[in-house]
Amino acid sequence: MAAPSQPQKATYDVIVIGAGIQGSFTAYHLAQHHKDTLLLEQFLLPHSRGSSHGQSRIIRSAYPQEYYSRMMPESFRLWHQLEAETGTTLYSQTGLVVLGTLGEPELEGCRHSLGVDQVLDAEALARRFPGFRLQAGQVAVVDSTAGVLFADRALRAVQEAFCRHGGTLRDGEKVLRIEPGATVTVTTTAGVYKAPRLIITAGAWTGAFAEQLGLRLPLQPLRIDVCYWREKQPGRAGLGSVGPCFLTLGLSQAPHGIYGLPSIEYPGLMKVCHHHGCPTDPDKRDQALSSPARPDIAILSSFISSYLPGLETQPAVMETCLYTNTPDGDFILDRHPKFSNIIIGAGFSGHGFKLAPAVGKLLCELSLGKEPSYNMAHFAITRFPGVLMAAL
């Protein structure tokens, strides 16, 4: 994606490593602050090797944790701002149903974040959304603000906006070495760059960069099966392109949670995925595809039989994605404990895409020494003991 006419220079105000959705929004905010910013991506764009590809992601106001729900209004506003700036539709409002058990803490957290008292029992949910079947004692909460973000389109839009604001995007350049200091030196397969500030948003590859800088971050890359399920009778399942998204919280039938999106990507196929996967090396994740053991598929098939009876119980299409999880499922957004001019954004744990506009703003603020817009306690590196390795 890097334009051939872009001059290759050596010095910038800020370097951002990783041009997924988090790094791209971070670079976009920096460029809006008139910082000469270099955004580096190891793969040629567009690519499907990381966590930001694919056609769709859920966006929602419903969040069990208040520190995320507080960020969602600004995230919605910034997504709409990007739509207006680029003249591109990035969002379809479909609504979301949250399936759970009344009184379950995460479900109650979603109700609180939405400010709603009403819940739907099995009968009421079936009347409103005929494709869903609840089990005895379970309820649903509706988030009418929610919908689908068009992921590939969104990533391309923010990268193009970054370049229009004067940013430099160089893809196909793998970072080989980072040398910290008052001026950070970044060596890639194509050159050497220097800047007084560095931001690392390299997804599943962040852990390796952190180790170069004396940090052992508890980041676990997971290979996720992204599955699409065919309607038994096209148009009869009540889950077509106008149906709502859904997610589960605290259901025994859905360990780690299950989520779904309407048939936007493939006509007649609903996207339903387990919010979990198999540990993987991000450079070797495709080798795992030959493994016959796919426990997530069995979990999904059983869930669909019970909750989504209008769908076939074997996936019609299977793709893969990467999550990079932290032990507590919360993000890492923080300065390096020893090098305050190096910022790390990582561990988005499969729920970061929707929040990328606000996350990019926070990483930009940290890099520029500004007061962060939100309480950062839940995102601190130091919440994990023993991350600092021997002195460099």
Coordinates of C-alpha atoms in Angstrom, one line a residue:
M1 CA 0.0 0.0 0.0
A2 CA 3.0 2.3 0.4
A3 CA 2.9 4.7 -2.6
P4 CA 6.0 4.3 -4.8
S5 CA 6.3 8.1 -4.8
Q6 CA 6.7 8.3 -1.0
P7 CA 10.3 9.3 -0.2
Q8 CA 12.1 6.9 2.1
K9 CA 13.5 9.1 4.8
A10 CA 15.1 8.0 8.0
T11 CA 13.8 10.3 10.8
Y12 CA 10.2 10.8 12.0
D13 CA 8.4 12.2 15.1
V14 CA 6.8 8.8 15.8
I15 CA 7.1 5.3 14.5
V16 CA 4.2 2.8 14.9
I17 CA 4.9 -0.9 14.4
G18 CA 1.9 -2.9 13.1
A19 CA -0.7 -1.6 10.7
G20 CA -3.7 -3.6 12.0
I21 CA -6.7 -1.7 13.2
Q22 CA -5.2 -0.5 16.5
G23 CA -1.9 0.7 15.0
S24 CA -3.7 2.3 12.0
F25 CA -6.0 4.3 14.3
T26 CA -3.0 5.3 16.5
A27 CA -1.1 6.5 13.5
Y28 CA -4.2 8.4 12.2
H29 CA -4.6 10.2 15.6
L30 CA -0.9 11.1 15.5
A31 CA -1.2 12.5 12.0
Q32 CA -4.2 14.6 13.1
H33 CA -1.9 16.0 15.7
H34 CA 0.5 17.0 12.9
K35 CA 3.1 14.5 14.0
D36 CA 5.3 13.1 11.2
T37 CA 4.4 9.5 11.6
L38 CA 5.8 6.3 10.1
L39 CA 3.4 3.2 10.2
L40 CA 5.3 0.0 9.5
E41 CA 3.6 -3.3 8.4
Q42 CA 5.6 -6.6 8.0
F43 CA 3.2 -8.0 5.4
L44 CA 2.1 -6.6 2.0
L45 CA -1.4 -5.0 2.4
P46 CA -4.1 -6.2 2.4
H47 CA -3.3 -9.5 4.1
S48 CA -5.1 -12.1 6.3
R49 CA -2.2 -13.0 8.6
G50 CA -3.2 -11.1 11.7
S51 CA -6.3 -10.1 13.7
S52 CA -7.9 -7.2 11.7
H53 CA -8.9 -8.9 8.4
G54 CA -12.3 -10.2 7.4
Q55 CA -15.5 -8.5 6.4
S56 CA -17.2 -8.1 9.8
R57 CA -16.9 -7.4 13.5
I58 CA -19.6 -6.7 16.1
I59 CA -19.9 -3.2 17.6
R60 CA -22.0 -2.8 20.7
S61 CA -22.7 -0.6 23.6
A62 CA -23.4 -3.5 25.9
Y63 CA -20.3 -4.3 27.9
P64 CA -20.0 -6.1 31.3
Q65 CA -17.0 -3.9 32.3
E66 CA -17.8 -0.2 32.9
Y67 CA -14.3 0.8 31.8
Y68 CA -15.1 -0.4 28.3
S69 CA -18.7 0.8 28.2
R70 CA -17.5 4.3 29.0
M71 CA -15.3 4.2 25.9
M72 CA -18.0 3.1 23.5
P73 CA -19.8 6.4 22.9
E74 CA -16.6 8.0 21.8
S75 CA -15.8 4.9 19.7
F76 CA -19.1 5.2 17.9
R77 CA -18.6 8.9 17.4
L78 CA -15.1 8.4 15.9
W79 CA -16.3 5.6 13.6
H80 CA -19.1 7.9 12.3
Q81 CA -16.4 10.7 11.9
L82 CA -14.3 8.3 9.8
E83 CA -17.3 7.4 7.7
A84 CA -18.0 11.1 7.1
E85 CA -14.3 11.9 6.3
T86 CA -13.9 9.0 3.9
G87 CA -17.4 8.9 2.4
T88 CA -17.5 5.2 3.2
T89 CA -20.2 3.2 4.9
L90 CA -18.5 1.3 7.7
Y91 CA -21.4 0.2 9.9
S92 CA -24.7 -1.5 9.7
Q93 CA -27.1 -1.2 12.6
T94 CA -28.5 -4.7 13.2
G95 CA -29.0 -4.8 16.9
L96 CA -27.6 -7.4 19.3
V97 CA -29.1 -9.9 21.7
V98 CA -27.1 -10.9 24.7
L99 CA -28.0 -14.4 25.9
G100 CA -27.5 -15.4 29.5
T101 CA -29.1 -16.1 32.9
L102 CA -30.8 -13.4 35.0
G103 CA -28.6 -12.4 37.9
E104 CA -25.4 -13.6 36.2
P105 CA -22.8 -10.8 36.9
E106 CA -21.7 -10.2 33.3
L107 CA -25.3 -10.1 32.0
E108 CA -26.2 -7.6 34.8
G109 CA -23.1 -5.5 33.8
C110 CA -24.5 -5.3 30.2
R111 CA -27.9 -4.3 31.5
H112 CA -26.3 -1.6 33.6
S113 CA -24.2 -0.3 30.6
L114 CA -27.3 -0.1 28.5
G115 CA -29.4 1.4 31.2
V116 CA -32.2 -1.1 30.5
D117 CA -34.4 -3.1 32.9
Q118 CA -36.3 -5.1 30.3
V119 CA -35.2 -8.7 29.6
L120 CA -36.8 -11.2 27.1
D121 CA -37.7 -14.7 28.2
A122 CA -37.7 -17.6 25.8
E123 CA -41.2 -16.9 24.5
A124 CA -40.7 -13.1 24.1
L125 CA -37.3 -13.6 22.3
A126 CA -38.8 -16.2 19.9
R127 CA -41.6 -13.7 19.0
R128 CA -39.2 -10.8 18.4
F129 CA -36.3 -12.9 16.8
P130 CA -37.7 -16.2 15.7
G131 CA -34.3 -17.8 14.9
F132 CA -33.3 -18.0 18.6
R133 CA -34.3 -20.6 21.1
L134 CA -33.5 -20.1 24.8
Q135 CA -33.3 -22.8 27.4
A136 CA -35.4 -22.8 30.6
G137 CA -34.4 -20.0 33.0
Q138 CA -32.4 -18.1 30.4
V139 CA -33.1 -14.6 29.2
A140 CA -31.9 -12.1 26.6
V141 CA -31.0 -8.4 26.7
V142 CA -31.3 -6.3 23.6
D143 CA -28.7 -3.7 22.6
S144 CA -30.4 -1.7 19.8
T145 CA -27.3 0.4 19.1
A146 CA -25.2 -2.5 18.1
G147 CA -24.4 -3.8 14.6
V148 CA -21.7 -4.9 12.2
L149 CA -18.5 -3.1 11.4
F150 CA -17.2 -3.8 7.9
A151 CA -13.7 -4.7 9.0
D152 CA -11.6 -4.8 5.8
R153 CA -13.3 -1.6 4.6
A154 CA -12.7 0.1 7.9
L155 CA -9.0 -0.8 8.0
R156 CA -8.5 0.4 4.5
A157 CA -10.4 3.7 5.3
V158 CA -8.4 4.6 8.3
Q159 CA -5.1 3.8 6.6
E160 CA -6.1 6.0 3.6
A161 CA -7.2 8.8 6.0
F162 CA -3.8 8.5 7.8
C163 CA -2.0 8.9 4.5
R164 CA -4.2 11.9 3.5
H165 CA -3.2 13.6 6.7
G166 CA 0.5 13.3 5.7
G167 CA 1.4 10.0 7.3
T168 CA 3.8 7.5 5.7
L169 CA 2.7 3.8 5.5
R170 CA 5.3 1.3 4.5
D171 CA 4.2 -2.3 4.1
G172 CA 6.2 -5.4 3.3
E173 CA 8.8 -4.3 5.9
K174 CA 9.5 -6.6 8.7
V175 CA 11.0 -5.1 11.8
L176 CA 14.3 -6.9 12.7
R177 CA 15.5 -4.9 15.7
I178 CA 14.5 -2.1 18.1
E179 CA 17.2 -0.2 19.9
P180 CA 15.8 1.9 22.8
G181 CA 17.1 5.3 23.9
A182 CA 16.2 9.0 23.8
T183 CA 16.0 8.4 20.1
V184 CA 14.6 4.9 19.2
T185 CA 16.2 3.1 16.3
V186 CA 14.1 0.6 14.3
T187 CA 15.8 -1.6 11.8
T188 CA 13.6 -3.3 9.1
T189 CA 14.3 -5.5 6.1
A190 CA 14.3 -2.3 4.0
G191 CA 15.9 0.4 6.1
V192 CA 16.8 2.0 9.4
Y193 CA 14.5 4.6 11.0
K194 CA 14.8 6.8 14.0
A195 CA 12.2 8.7 16.1
P196 CA 11.9 10.1 19.7
R197 CA 8.7 8.0 20.2
L198 CA 7.8 4.4 19.3
I199 CA 4.4 2.6 19.6
I200 CA 4.2 -1.1 19.3
T201 CA 0.9 -2.5 18.1
A202 CA 2.1 -5.7 16.5
G203 CA -0.7 -8.1 17.6
A204 CA 0.5 -11.6 18.1
W205 CA 4.1 -10.6 17.3
T206 CA 4.2 -8.0 20.2
G207 CA 5.6 -10.5 22.7
A208 CA 8.8 -11.0 20.7
F209 CA 9.4 -7.2 20.4
A210 CA 8.7 -6.8 24.1
E211 CA 11.4 -9.4 24.9
Q212 CA 13.9 -7.4 22.9
L213 CA 13.1 -4.6 25.2
G214 CA 13.4 -6.6 28.5
L215 CA 9.7 -7.4 29.0
R216 CA 8.1 -10.8 29.3
L217 CA 4.4 -10.0 28.6
P218 CA 1.8 -12.7 29.3
L219 CA 0.4 -12.7 25.8
Q220 CA -1.0 -15.9 24.3
P221 CA -1.7 -16.0 20.5
L222 CA -4.6 -18.2 19.7
R223 CA -5.7 -19.5 16.3
I224 CA -9.5 -19.0 16.1
D225 CA -11.8 -21.0 13.8
V226 CA -14.1 -18.5 12.1
C227 CA -17.2 -20.6 11.0
Y228 CA -20.1 -19.9 8.8
W229 CA -23.3 -22.0 9.1
R230 CA -25.9 -22.6 6.4
E231 CA -29.6 -22.0 6.9
K232 CA -31.6 -25.2 6.6
Q233 CA -34.2 -23.4 4.6
P234 CA -32.9 -20.1 3.1
G235 CA -34.7 -17.1 4.5
R236 CA -36.6 -19.2 7.0
A237 CA -34.3 -19.2 10.0
G238 CA -35.1 -15.6 10.9
L239 CA -31.3 -14.9 11.0
G240 CA -30.8 -13.5 7.5
S241 CA -29.0 -10.4 6.5
V242 CA -31.4 -8.2 8.6
G243 CA -31.1 -10.4 11.7
P244 CA -29.4 -9.3 14.9
C245 CA -25.9 -10.1 16.1
F246 CA -25.7 -12.1 19.3
L247 CA -23.3 -13.1 22.1
T248 CA -23.5 -15.4 25.1
L249 CA -22.4 -14.6 28.7
G250 CA -22.1 -17.2 31.4
L251 CA -23.9 -20.0 29.7
S252 CA -22.6 -23.5 30.6
Q253 CA -23.2 -24.6 27.0
A254 CA -20.9 -21.9 25.8
P255 CA -17.5 -21.9 27.6
H256 CA -15.6 -18.7 26.9
G257 CA -18.6 -17.4 25.1
I258 CA -20.1 -17.7 21.6
Y259 CA -21.0 -14.9 19.2
G260 CA -22.7 -14.6 15.9
L261 CA -23.4 -12.2 13.1
P262 CA -26.1 -12.2 10.4
S263 CA -25.4 -13.5 6.9
I264 CA -23.7 -10.4 5.5
E265 CA -20.4 -11.9 4.2
Y266 CA -21.8 -15.1 2.6
P267 CA -25.5 -15.1 1.6
G268 CA -27.4 -17.6 3.6
L269 CA -24.6 -18.3 5.9
M270 CA -24.5 -17.0 9.5
K271 CA -21.2 -16.4 11.2
V272 CA -21.1 -18.2 14.6
C273 CA -17.8 -18.6 16.5
H274 CA -16.4 -19.8 19.8
H275 CA -14.6 -16.9 21.6
H276 CA -11.6 -19.1 22.1
G277 CA -9.0 -21.2 20.2
C278 CA -5.8 -23.2 20.2
P279 CA -2.5 -21.7 21.2
T280 CA -0.3 -21.0 18.2
D281 CA 2.9 -19.5 16.9
P282 CA 1.7 -16.6 14.7
D283 CA 4.4 -17.5 12.1
K284 CA 3.2 -21.1 11.9
R285 CA -0.5 -20.9 12.5
D286 CA -1.5 -22.4 9.2
Q287 CA 0.3 -25.6 10.1
A288 CA -2.3 -26.2 12.7
L289 CA -5.0 -26.5 10.1
S290 CA -4.0 -30.0 9.4
S291 CA -4.8 -31.1 13.0
P292 CA -8.0 -33.2 13.1
A293 CA -8.8 -32.1 16.6
R294 CA -11.2 -29.1 16.6
P295 CA -13.0 -29.1 19.9
D296 CA -14.5 -25.7 19.2
I297 CA -16.4 -27.1 16.3
A298 CA -18.1 -29.7 18.5
I299 CA -19.0 -27.0 21.0
L300 CA -20.5 -24.8 18.3
S301 CA -22.4 -27.7 16.7
S302 CA -24.0 -28.5 20.1
F303 CA -24.8 -24.9 20.7
I304 CA -26.4 -24.4 17.3
S305 CA -28.6 -27.5 17.8
S306 CA -30.0 -26.1 21.0
Y307 CA -30.1 -22.3 20.3
L308 CA -30.2 -21.8 16.6
P309 CA -32.2 -24.7 15.2
G310 CA -32.7 -23.1 11.8
L311 CA -29.0 -23.7 11.0
E312 CA -27.2 -26.8 9.8
T313 CA -25.0 -28.2 12.5
Q314 CA -21.8 -28.5 10.5
P315 CA -20.0 -25.4 9.2
A316 CA -20.2 -24.7 5.5
V317 CA -17.1 -22.4 5.4
M318 CA -14.2 -22.2 7.8
E319 CA -11.6 -19.5 8.0
T320 CA -9.0 -18.6 10.7
C321 CA -8.1 -15.5 12.7
L322 CA -5.6 -14.7 15.5
Y323 CA -6.5 -13.5 19.0
T324 CA -3.8 -12.3 21.3
N325 CA -5.1 -12.9 24.8
T326 CA -4.0 -11.6 28.2
P327 CA -4.7 -13.7 31.3
D328 CA -7.5 -11.4 32.4
G329 CA -8.9 -10.6 28.9
D330 CA -8.1 -6.8 29.3
F331 CA -5.9 -4.8 27.0
I332 CA -2.3 -3.7 27.6
L333 CA -2.1 0.1 26.9
D334 CA 0.9 1.5 28.7
R335 CA 4.4 3.0 28.6
H336 CA 7.3 0.6 28.8
P337 CA 8.3 0.6 32.6
K338 CA 11.9 1.5 31.7
F339 CA 11.6 3.4 28.4
S340 CA 8.8 5.9 28.8
N341 CA 9.0 6.9 25.1
I342 CA 8.0 3.4 24.0
I343 CA 4.3 2.6 24.2
I344 CA 2.8 -0.8 23.9
G345 CA -0.8 -1.6 22.8
A346 CA -1.5 -5.3 22.9
G347 CA -3.6 -8.2 24.2
F348 CA -6.9 -7.2 22.7
S349 CA -8.2 -10.6 23.4
G350 CA -10.7 -10.9 20.6
H351 CA -12.8 -7.8 21.5
G352 CA -10.7 -4.8 20.5
F353 CA -11.8 -4.0 17.0
K354 CA -14.9 -1.9 17.9
L355 CA -12.8 0.1 20.4
A356 CA -9.9 0.8 18.1
P357 CA -10.8 4.5 17.5
A358 CA -10.7 5.2 21.3
V359 CA -7.7 2.9 21.8
G360 CA -5.7 4.7 19.1
K361 CA -6.5 8.0 20.8
L362 CA -5.3 6.7 24.1
L363 CA -2.0 5.4 22.6
C364 CA -1.5 8.7 20.9
E365 CA -2.1 10.5 24.2
L366 CA 0.4 8.3 26.0
S367 CA 3.0 8.8 23.3
L368 CA 2.6 12.6 23.3
G369 CA 2.7 12.8 27.2
K370 CA -0.9 14.0 27.4
E371 CA -3.3 13.1 30.2
P372 CA -5.2 10.0 29.0
S373 CA -8.9 10.5 28.3
Y374 CA -9.8 7.4 30.4
N375 CA -8.7 5.7 33.6
M376 CA -5.8 3.4 32.5
A377 CA -5.5 1.3 35.7
H378 CA -7.0 -1.8 34.1
F379 CA -4.6 -1.6 31.1
A380 CA -1.3 -1.2 33.0
I381 CA 1.6 -3.5 32.3
T382 CA 2.5 -3.7 36.0
R383 CA -0.8 -5.5 36.8
F384 CA 1.1 -8.6 35.8
P385 CA 3.9 -9.6 38.2
G386 CA 7.4 -10.4 37.0
V387 CA 7.2 -8.8 33.5
L388 CA 10.5 -7.0 33.8
M389 CA 13.4 -9.2 32.7
A390 CA 17.0 -8.8 33.5
A391 CA 18.4 -5.3 32.7
L392 CA 19.3 -4.8 29.1

